[in-house]
Tab-separated table of C-alpha atoms and ligand atoms in Angstrom:
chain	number	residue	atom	x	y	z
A	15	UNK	CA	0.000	0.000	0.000
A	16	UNK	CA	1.146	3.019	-0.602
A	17	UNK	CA	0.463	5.796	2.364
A	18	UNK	CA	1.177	8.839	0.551
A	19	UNK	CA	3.579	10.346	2.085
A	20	UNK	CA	6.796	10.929	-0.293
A	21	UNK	CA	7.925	14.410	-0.145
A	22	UNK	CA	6.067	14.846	3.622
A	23	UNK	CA	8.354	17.265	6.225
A	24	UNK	CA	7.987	14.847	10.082
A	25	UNK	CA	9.245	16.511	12.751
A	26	UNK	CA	9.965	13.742	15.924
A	27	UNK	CA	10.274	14.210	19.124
A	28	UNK	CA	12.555	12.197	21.418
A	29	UNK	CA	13.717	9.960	18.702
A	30	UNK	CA	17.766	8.905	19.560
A	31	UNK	CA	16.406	5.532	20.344
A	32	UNK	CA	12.903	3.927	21.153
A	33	UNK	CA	9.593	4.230	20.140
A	34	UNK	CA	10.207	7.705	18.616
A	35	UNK	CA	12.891	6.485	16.618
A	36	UNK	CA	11.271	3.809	15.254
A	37	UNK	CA	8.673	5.952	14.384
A	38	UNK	CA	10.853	8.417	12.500
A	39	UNK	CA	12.844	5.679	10.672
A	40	UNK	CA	9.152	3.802	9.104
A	41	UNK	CA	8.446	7.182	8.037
A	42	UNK	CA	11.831	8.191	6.679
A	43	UNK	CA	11.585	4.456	4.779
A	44	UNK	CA	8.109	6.111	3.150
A	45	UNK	CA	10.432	9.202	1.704
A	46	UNK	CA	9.275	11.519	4.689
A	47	UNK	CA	11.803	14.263	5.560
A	48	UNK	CA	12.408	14.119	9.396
A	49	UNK	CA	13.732	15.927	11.885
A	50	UNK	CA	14.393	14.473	15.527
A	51	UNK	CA	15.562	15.796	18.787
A	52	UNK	CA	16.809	14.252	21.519
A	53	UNK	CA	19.226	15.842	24.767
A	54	UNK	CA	22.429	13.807	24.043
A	55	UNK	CA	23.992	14.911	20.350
A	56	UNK	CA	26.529	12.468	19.544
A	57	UNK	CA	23.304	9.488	20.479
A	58	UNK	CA	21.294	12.054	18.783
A	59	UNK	CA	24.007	12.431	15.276
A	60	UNK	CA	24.052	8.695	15.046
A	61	UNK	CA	20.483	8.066	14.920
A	62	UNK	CA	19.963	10.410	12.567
A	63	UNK	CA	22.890	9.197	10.723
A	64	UNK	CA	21.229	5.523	10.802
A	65	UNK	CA	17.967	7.307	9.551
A	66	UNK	CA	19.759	8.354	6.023
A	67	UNK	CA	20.706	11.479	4.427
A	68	UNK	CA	18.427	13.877	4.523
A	69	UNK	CA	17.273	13.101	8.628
A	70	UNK	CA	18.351	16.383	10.540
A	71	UNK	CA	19.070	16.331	14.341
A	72	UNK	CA	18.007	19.038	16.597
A	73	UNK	CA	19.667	19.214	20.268
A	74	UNK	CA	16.389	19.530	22.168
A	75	UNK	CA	14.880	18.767	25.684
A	76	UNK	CA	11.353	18.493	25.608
A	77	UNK	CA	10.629	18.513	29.070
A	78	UNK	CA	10.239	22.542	29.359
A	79	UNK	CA	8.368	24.608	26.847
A	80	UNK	CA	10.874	26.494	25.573
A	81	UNK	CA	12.879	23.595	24.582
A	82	UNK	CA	9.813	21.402	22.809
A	83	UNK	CA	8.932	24.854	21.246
A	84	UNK	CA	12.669	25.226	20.426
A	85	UNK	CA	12.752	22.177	18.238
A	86	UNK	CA	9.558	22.402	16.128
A	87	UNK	CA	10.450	26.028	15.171
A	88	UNK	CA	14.101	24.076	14.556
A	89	UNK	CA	12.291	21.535	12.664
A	90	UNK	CA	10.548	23.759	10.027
A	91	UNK	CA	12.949	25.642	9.201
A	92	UNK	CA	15.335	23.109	8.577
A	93	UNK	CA	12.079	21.362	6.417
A	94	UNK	CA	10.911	23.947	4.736
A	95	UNK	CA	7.675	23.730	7.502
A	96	UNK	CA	6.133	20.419	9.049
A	97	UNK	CA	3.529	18.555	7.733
A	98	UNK	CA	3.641	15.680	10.565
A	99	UNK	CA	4.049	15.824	14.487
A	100	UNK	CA	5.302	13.089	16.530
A	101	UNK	CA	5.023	13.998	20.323
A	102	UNK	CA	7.052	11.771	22.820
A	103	UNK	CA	9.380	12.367	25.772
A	104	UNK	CA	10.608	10.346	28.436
A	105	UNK	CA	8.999	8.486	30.826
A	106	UNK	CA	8.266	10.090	34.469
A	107	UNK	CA	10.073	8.017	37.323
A	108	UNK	CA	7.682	5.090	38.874
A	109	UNK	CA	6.387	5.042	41.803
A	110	UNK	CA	2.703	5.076	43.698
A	111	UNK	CA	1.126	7.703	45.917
A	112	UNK	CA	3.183	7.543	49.199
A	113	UNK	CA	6.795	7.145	47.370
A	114	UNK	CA	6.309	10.137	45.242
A	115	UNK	CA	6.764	13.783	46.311
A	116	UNK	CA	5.055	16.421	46.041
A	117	UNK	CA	7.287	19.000	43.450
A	118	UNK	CA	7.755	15.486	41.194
A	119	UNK	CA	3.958	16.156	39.595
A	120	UNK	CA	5.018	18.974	38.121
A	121	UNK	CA	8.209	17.822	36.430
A	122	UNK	CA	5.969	14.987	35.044
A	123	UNK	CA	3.114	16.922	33.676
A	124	UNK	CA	6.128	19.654	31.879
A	125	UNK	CA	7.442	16.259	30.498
A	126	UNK	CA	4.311	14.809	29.568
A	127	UNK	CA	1.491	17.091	29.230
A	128	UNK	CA	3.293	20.541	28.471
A	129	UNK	CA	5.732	18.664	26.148
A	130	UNK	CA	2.603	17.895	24.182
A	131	UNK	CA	0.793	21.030	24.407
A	132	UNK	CA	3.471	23.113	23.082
A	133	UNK	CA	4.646	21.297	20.521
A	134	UNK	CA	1.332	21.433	19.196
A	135	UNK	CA	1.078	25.291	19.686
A	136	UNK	CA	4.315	25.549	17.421
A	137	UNK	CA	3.265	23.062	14.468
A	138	UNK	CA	-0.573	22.923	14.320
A	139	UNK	CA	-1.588	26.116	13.192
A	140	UNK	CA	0.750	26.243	10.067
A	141	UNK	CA	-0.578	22.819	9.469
A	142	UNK	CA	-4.723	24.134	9.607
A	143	UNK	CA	-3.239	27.541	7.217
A	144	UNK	CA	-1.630	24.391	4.599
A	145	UNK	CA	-5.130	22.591	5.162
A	146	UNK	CA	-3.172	19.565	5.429
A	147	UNK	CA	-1.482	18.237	8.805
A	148	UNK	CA	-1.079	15.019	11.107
A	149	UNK	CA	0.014	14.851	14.987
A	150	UNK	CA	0.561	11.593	16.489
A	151	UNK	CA	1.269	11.506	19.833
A	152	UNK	CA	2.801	8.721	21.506
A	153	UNK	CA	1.650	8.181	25.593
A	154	UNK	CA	0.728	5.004	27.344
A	155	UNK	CA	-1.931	2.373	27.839
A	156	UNK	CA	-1.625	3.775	31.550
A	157	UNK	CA	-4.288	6.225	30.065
A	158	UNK	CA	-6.528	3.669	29.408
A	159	UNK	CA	-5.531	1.078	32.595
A	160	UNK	CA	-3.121	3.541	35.297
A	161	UNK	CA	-0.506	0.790	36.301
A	162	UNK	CA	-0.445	1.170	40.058
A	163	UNK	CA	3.057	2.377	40.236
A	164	UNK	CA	3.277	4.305	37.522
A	165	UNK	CA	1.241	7.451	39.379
A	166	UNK	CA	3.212	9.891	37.481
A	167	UNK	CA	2.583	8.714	34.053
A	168	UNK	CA	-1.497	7.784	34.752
A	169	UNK	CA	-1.521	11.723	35.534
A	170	UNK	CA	0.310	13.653	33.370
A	171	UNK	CA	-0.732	11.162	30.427
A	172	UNK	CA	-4.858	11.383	31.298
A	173	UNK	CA	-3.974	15.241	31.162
A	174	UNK	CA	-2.405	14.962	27.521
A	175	UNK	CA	-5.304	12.791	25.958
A	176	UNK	CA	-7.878	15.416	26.950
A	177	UNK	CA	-5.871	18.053	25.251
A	178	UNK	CA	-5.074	16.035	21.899
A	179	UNK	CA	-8.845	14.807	22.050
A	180	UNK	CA	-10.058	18.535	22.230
A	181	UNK	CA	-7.677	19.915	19.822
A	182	UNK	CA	-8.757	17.349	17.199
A	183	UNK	CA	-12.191	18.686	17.175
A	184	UNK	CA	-11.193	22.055	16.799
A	185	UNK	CA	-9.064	21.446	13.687
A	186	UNK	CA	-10.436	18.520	11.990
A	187	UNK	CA	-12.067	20.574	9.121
A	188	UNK	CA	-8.571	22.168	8.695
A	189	UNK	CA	-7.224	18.667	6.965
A	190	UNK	CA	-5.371	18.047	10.638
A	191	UNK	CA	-5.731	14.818	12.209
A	192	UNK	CA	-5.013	14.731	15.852
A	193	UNK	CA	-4.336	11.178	17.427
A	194	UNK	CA	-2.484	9.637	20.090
A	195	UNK	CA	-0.620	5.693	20.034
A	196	UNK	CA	-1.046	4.245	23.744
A	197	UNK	CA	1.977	1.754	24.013
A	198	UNK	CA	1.744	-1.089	26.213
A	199	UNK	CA	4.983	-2.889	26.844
A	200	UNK	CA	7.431	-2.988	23.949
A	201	UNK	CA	11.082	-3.579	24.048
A	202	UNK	CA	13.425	-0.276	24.684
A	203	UNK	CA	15.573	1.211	27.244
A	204	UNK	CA	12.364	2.537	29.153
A	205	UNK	CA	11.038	-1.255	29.477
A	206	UNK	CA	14.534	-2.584	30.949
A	207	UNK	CA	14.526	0.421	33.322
A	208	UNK	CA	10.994	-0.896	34.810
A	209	UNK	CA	11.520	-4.323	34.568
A	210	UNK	CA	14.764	-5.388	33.724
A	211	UNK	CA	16.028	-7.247	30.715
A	212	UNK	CA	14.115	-10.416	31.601
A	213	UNK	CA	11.375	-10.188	28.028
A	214	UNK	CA	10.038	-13.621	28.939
A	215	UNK	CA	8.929	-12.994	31.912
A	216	UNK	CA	7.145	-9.726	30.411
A	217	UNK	CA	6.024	-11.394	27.773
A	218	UNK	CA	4.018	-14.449	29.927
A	219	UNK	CA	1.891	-11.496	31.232
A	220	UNK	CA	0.787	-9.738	27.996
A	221	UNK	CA	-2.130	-11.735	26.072
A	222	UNK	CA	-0.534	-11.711	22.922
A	223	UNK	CA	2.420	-13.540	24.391
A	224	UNK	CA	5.300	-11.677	22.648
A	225	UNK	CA	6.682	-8.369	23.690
A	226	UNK	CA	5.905	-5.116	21.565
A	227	UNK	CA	8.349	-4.688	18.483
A	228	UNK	CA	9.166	-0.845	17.969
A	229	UNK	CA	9.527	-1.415	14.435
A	230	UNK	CA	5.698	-2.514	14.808
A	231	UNK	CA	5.080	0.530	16.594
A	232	UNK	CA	6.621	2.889	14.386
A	233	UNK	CA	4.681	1.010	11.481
A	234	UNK	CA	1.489	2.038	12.922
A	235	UNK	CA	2.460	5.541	13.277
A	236	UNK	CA	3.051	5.949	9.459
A	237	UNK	CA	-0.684	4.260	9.088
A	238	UNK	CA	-1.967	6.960	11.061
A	239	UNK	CA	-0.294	9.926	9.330
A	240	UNK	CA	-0.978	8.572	6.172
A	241	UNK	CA	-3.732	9.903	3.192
A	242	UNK	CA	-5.610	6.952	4.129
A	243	UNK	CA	-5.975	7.342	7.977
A	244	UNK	CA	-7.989	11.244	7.064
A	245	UNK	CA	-11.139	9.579	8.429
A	246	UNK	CA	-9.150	8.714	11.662
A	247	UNK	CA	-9.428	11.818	14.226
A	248	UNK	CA	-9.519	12.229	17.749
A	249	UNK	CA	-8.964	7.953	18.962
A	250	UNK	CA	-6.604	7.219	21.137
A	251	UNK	CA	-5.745	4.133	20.255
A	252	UNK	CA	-3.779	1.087	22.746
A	253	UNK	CA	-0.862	-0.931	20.765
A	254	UNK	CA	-0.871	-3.804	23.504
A	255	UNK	CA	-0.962	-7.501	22.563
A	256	UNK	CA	-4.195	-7.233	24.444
A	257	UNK	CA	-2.951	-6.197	27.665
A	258	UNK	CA	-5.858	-3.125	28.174
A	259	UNK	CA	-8.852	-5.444	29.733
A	260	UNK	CA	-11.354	-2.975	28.900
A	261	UNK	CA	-14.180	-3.945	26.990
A	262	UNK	CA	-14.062	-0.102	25.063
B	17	NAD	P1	12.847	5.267	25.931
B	17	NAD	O1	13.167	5.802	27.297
B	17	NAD	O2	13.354	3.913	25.587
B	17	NAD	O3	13.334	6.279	24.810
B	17	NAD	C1	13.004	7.631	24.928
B	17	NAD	C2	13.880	8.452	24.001
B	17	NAD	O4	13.555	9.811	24.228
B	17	NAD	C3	15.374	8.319	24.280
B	17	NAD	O5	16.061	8.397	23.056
B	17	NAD	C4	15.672	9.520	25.159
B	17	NAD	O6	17.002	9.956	25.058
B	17	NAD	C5	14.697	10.551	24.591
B	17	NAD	N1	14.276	11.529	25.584
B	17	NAD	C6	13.906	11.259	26.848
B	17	NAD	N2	13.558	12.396	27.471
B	17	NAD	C7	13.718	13.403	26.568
B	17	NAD	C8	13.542	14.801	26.635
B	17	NAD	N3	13.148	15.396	27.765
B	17	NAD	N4	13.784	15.529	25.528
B	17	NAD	C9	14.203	14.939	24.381
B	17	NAD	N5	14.413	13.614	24.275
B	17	NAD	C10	14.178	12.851	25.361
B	17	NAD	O7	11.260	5.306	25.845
B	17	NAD	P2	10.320	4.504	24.830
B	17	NAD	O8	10.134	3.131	25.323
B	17	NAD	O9	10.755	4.741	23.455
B	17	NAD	O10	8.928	5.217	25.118
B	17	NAD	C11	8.529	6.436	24.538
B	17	NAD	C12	7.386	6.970	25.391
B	17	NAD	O11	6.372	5.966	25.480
B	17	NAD	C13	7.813	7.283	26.826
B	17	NAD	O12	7.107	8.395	27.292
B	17	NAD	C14	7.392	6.038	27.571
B	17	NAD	O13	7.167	6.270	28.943
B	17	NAD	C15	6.123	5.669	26.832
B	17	NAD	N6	5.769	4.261	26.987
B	17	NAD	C16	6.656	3.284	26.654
B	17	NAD	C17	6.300	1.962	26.847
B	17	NAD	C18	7.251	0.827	26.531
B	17	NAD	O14	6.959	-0.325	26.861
B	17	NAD	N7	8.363	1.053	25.889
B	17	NAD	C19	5.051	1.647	27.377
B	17	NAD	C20	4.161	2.664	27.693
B	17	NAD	C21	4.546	3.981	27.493
């Protein structure tokens, strides 16, 4: 099939490694034009070197406004504009409701709510002027089913889905899409920091029986920013081997 998106200007957020990366290299395989950020620039040069000529890395931390403004406004000039948003950051730090302090909420929701919001604020209106535009965002199944010690994430995360679900209403007529992918467990550095390397034991609690492949993941991103997916606005939808029990 193809999606349509040849000549298409991506910018990516946290994509050295991961889910983001993933994402950015199925869409740089569809002849997208990407830019990605991440904090670290020589992890941050090779991916983008891995990604093919062309892929253009932007020094950015996401985690305050200024710097997730910083590198769409990076991102579109180096493009030409952007046609495609990718939100992701980092995950907050785990923990439940008596191990985590106070000032940590706020650090979380700058990471994983503000992140969002102004990334958005920097890339969606040019998008509705163009009358053509896709954000993805990429947050957790913890929005659907908050993972007990993960109190950090099922806030800030339930916080970004209300935003992205609002936004999409308000600029669906534009041509925009506005969506959000809700990982459950797939294999990257953020899965071995919660549980360790041990992928079989992972993978005996998820229904499917296999851990997530980002290369899967990243797959399903392209989908959704492709011609095809324009009927496809405002879902939030779980990538999870069937791990959300939820009948909706
Ligand atoms: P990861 O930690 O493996 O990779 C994140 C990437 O983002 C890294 O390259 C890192 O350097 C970069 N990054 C982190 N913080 C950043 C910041 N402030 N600014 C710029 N770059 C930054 O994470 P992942 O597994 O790829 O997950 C991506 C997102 O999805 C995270 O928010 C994570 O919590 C969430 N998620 C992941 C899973 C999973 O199983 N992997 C499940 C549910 C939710």
């Amino acid at each position: 099939m193809n999606l349509g998106l040849s000549g298409r200007r991506a910018a990516v957020a946290a994509a050295s490694s991961g889910l983001g990366y993933a994402a950015a290299r199925t869409l740089a395989a569809e002849g997208v034009r990407v830019a990605i950020c991440g904090r670290d620039r020589d992890r941050l040069t090779l991916a983008a070197r891995k990604l093919g000529e062309g892929a253009h890395p932007v020094v950015a931390d996401v985690s305050t406004p200024e710097g997730a403004t910083a590198f769409v406004r990076e991102a579109q000039d180096a493009l030409g504009g952007v046609d495609i948003l990718v939100t992701n950051a980092g995950g907050p730090p785990p923990g439940g409701f008596a191990a985590t302090p106070l000032d940590a909420y706020q650090s979380a929701i700058d990471l994983n709510l503000m992140s969002t919001v102004a990334m958005c604020k920097a890339a969606v209106p040019a998008m509705q002027e163009r009358g053509w535009g896709r954000v993805v965002a990429i947050t957790s199944i913890t929005v659907r089913q908050p993972i007990p010690t993960l109190i950090l994430s099922n806030t800030a995360r339930a916080g970004a889905t209300g935003f992205l679900k609002t936004l999409a209403l308000e600029v669906a007529k534009d041509g925009v899409t506005v969506n959000s992918l809700l990982p459950g467990f797939h294999a990257t550095e953020r899965l071995r920091t919660l549980r360790g390397g041990d992928w079989e034991q992972v993978a005996s609690e998820i229904p499917a029986g296999i851990v997530g492949d980002p290369g899967d993941f990243g797959a399903f991103v392209a989908f959704l920013c492709s011609e095809q997916a324009r009927f496809v606005t405002g879902s939030a939808i779980p990538v999870d081997g069937g791990e959300y029990a939820g009948l909706l």
